[in-house]
C-alpha positions in Angstrom: -20.7 34.4 -8.5 -22.0 31.0 -9.6 -20.6 27.7 -8.5 -17.6 26.3 -10.4 -19.2 23.9 -13.0 -16.2 21.5 -12.9 -16.4 21.2 -9.1 -20.2 20.6 -9.4 -19.6 17.8 -11.9 -17.0 16.2 -9.8 -19.2 16.3 -6.7 -22.1 14.7 -8.7 -19.7 12.1 -10.1 -18.4 11.2 -6.7 -22.0 10.9 -5.5 -22.8 8.6 -8.4 -19.8 6.4 -7.5 -21.0 6.2 -4.0 -24.4 5.2 -5.2 -22.9 2.4 -7.3 -23.6 4.1 -10.7 -20.1 3.8 -12.3 -21.5 4.7 -15.8 -23.0 8.0 -14.7 -19.8 8.8 -12.7 -17.7 8.1 -15.8 -19.8 10.4 -17.9 -19.6 13.2 -15.4 -15.8 12.8 -15.0 -15.4 12.9 -18.7 -17.5 16.0 -18.9 -15.4 17.6 -16.2 -12.3 16.8 -18.3 -13.8 18.4 -21.4 -13.9 21.6 -19.4 -10.6 21.1 -17.5 -8.4 18.7 -19.4 -5.6 18.9 -16.9 -7.6 18.2 -13.8 -5.6 15.5 -12.0 -8.5 14.5 -9.7 -10.9 13.7 -12.5 -8.1 11.8 -14.3 -7.4 9.7 -11.2 -11.1 9.0 -10.6 -11.5 7.8 -14.2 -8.3 5.7 -13.9 -9.7 4.0 -10.8 -12.9 3.3 -12.7 -10.8 1.8 -15.5 -8.9 -0.3 -13.0 -12.2 -1.5 -11.4 -13.4 -2.5 -14.9 -10.2 -4.4 -15.6 -8.8 -2.0 -18.1 -5.4 -1.6 -16.6 -3.8 -0.2 -19.7 -6.2 2.8 -19.7 -5.8 3.2 -16.0 -2.0 3.4 -16.3 -2.2 6.0 -19.0 -4.5 8.2 -17.0 -2.4 7.9 -13.8 0.7 8.7 -15.8 -0.9 11.8 -17.3 -2.1 12.9 -13.8 1.4 12.3 -12.5 2.9 14.5 -15.2 0.4 17.3 -14.4 1.1 17.3 -10.6 4.8 17.2 -11.1 4.7 20.1 -13.6 2.7 22.1 -11.0 5.3 21.0 -8.3 2.5 19.5 -6.2 2.9 16.3 -4.1 3.1 13.3 -6.4 2.9 10.5 -3.8 -0.9 9.9 -4.0 -0.7 9.5 -7.8 2.4 7.3 -7.5 0.7 5.0 -5.0 -2.3 4.6 -7.3 0.0 3.9 -10.2 1.9 1.3 -8.2 -1.5 -0.3 -7.5 -2.1 -0.7 -11.2 1.4 -2.2 -11.7 0.6 -4.7 -8.9 -2.7 -5.6 -10.5 -0.8 -6.2 -13.8 1.8 -8.4 -12.1 4.6 -6.0 -12.8 6.5 -6.0 -9.5 9.5 -4.1 -10.8 7.4 -1.2 -12.0 5.4 -1.2 -8.7 8.7 -1.2 -6.8 10.0 1.7 -8.8 6.8 3.7 -8.1 7.1 2.9 -4.4 10.7 4.0 -4.3 9.6 7.4 -5.8 7.0 7.7 -3.1 9.5 7.2 -0.2 11.9 9.6 -1.9 9.1 12.2 -1.4 7.5 10.9 1.8 10.1 8.6 3.6 7.7 7.2 6.1 4.7 6.5 3.8 3.4 3.1 5.1 1.8 1.7 2.0 4.9 2.2 -0.1 7.2 0.9 2.7 5.0 -2.2 3.0 5.2 -2.9 -0.7 8.9 -2.4 -0.8 9.3 -4.7 2.3 7.3 -7.4 0.7 9.4 -7.2 -2.5 12.6 -7.3 -0.5 11.4 -10.3 1.5 10.3 -12.1 -1.6 13.8 -11.5 -3.1 15.4 -13.0 0.0 16.6 -9.7 1.5 15.1 -9.9 5.0 17.5 -7.2 6.3 16.3 -4.7 3.8 12.7 -5.8 4.5 13.2 -5.0 8.2 14.5 -1.5 7.2 11.4 -0.8 5.2 9.1 -2.1 7.9 10.6 0.0 10.6 10.6 3.1 8.5 6.9 2.6 7.8 6.0 1.7 11.4 7.7 4.8 12.6 4.8 6.8 11.2 2.0 4.2 11.6 2.8 1.8 14.4 -0.4 -0.2 14.1 -0.2 -0.9 10.4 -1.1 -4.6 10.3 0.5 -5.3 7.0 3.8 -3.8 8.0 3.7 -5.7 11.4 3.0 -9.0 9.7 5.8 -8.5 7.2 8.1 -7.4 10.0 7.2 -10.7 11.7 8.2 -12.7 8.6 11.4 -10.7 8.2 12.4 -11.2 11.9 11.7 -14.9 11.6 13.9 -15.1 8.5 16.7 -13.4 10.3 16.6 -15.9 13.2 14.7 -13.8 15.8 11.6 -15.9 16.6 10.7 -14.2 19.9 10.7 -10.7 18.2 8.8 -12.2 15.3 6.1 -13.5 17.7 5.9 -10.0 19.2 5.4 -8.5 15.7 2.7 -11.1 14.8 1.0 -10.4 18.1 0.9 -6.7 17.4 -0.5 -7.3 13.9 -3.3 -9.5 15.4 -4.1 -6.8 17.9 -4.3 -4.2 15.1 -6.9 -6.3 13.3 -8.7 -8.2 16.1 -11.3 -9.7 13.9 -8.8 -11.4 11.6 -8.6 -15.2 12.4 -5.6 -15.5 10.1 -3.7 -12.9 12.0 -4.4 -14.6 15.4 -3.4 -17.9 13.9 -0.1 -16.5 12.7 0.5 -14.9 16.1 -0.2 -18.3 17.8 2.1 -20.2 15.5 4.9 -17.6 16.0 4.6 -17.9 19.7 4.9 -21.7 19.5 7.9 -21.4 17.3 9.5 -18.9 19.7 8.9 -21.3 22.6 10.3 -24.2 20.7 13.4 -22.2 19.8 13.9 -21.3 23.4 13.6 -24.9 24.5 16.1 -26.0 21.8 18.5 -23.3 22.9 18.3 -24.3 26.5 18.9 -27.9 25.7 21.8 -27.1 23.4 23.3 -25.1 26.3 22.8 -27.9 28.7 20.9 -25.7 31.2 17.7 -27.8 31.4 18.8 -29.7 34.4 20.2 -32.6 32.4 23.8 -33.3 31.4 24.8 -31.5 28.3 
C-alpha cells in the first residue's frame, strides 16, 4: 500500500517552510487541500502563512473554517482558537481575541496562553482581581510561564501587595534569565517592596523614633 499523497504533500510543505521557502510551502498546502478540502492542518498552515504575509482577513477565514471542521468532528478546538485569537490580536481586536481565549479556557481551563491573554485584558480594563484569577489558573499548569508571572506581578502591585509582586517578578526573571528587562522589573519591584515596608514601619512608629 502506497504512502498517503496528502500526508506526503504536507510533509514536503512543512520541510519547505522550515527551509524558508514560503511560496513552495503554500503551493503544496493548496495541493493538499485540493485532495482533502476539509484537512484542518493544511488550512491552519496556510492561515499562518497568510498571517505572516500580513493578510489577516484571509488568515481569519481559514482559521474559522478549520475551527468549524474540528468542531463538527468533535475534536479539541483549543489549538485553532488560540491561533484565531492571535489573528485578532494582530488585527487589534481585543474583544474578539478575548472571546476566543474564553472559549479556549472553557475547553482547557488551565491553558496558559489563553489565561495570559485574558489576564492582560483584565488588567488593562482595571480589574486586577480578575487578572490575578487568570494568572493563578494558568500558573497552576505551567508555574514557570514568564508572561503569566510578569502579569501576576503587575496585578499584585495593583492590588497593593508589593512584596508578593516582587516575588512574582523575581520568578519571571528566573524563568527567562537572559532577559535584561525581566531582571530590571524584578529589581524595581524589590525596591518598591522595600520602600513600602519602610513607609509602613514609619507610619506605625516602630522605627525607633516617636510616632
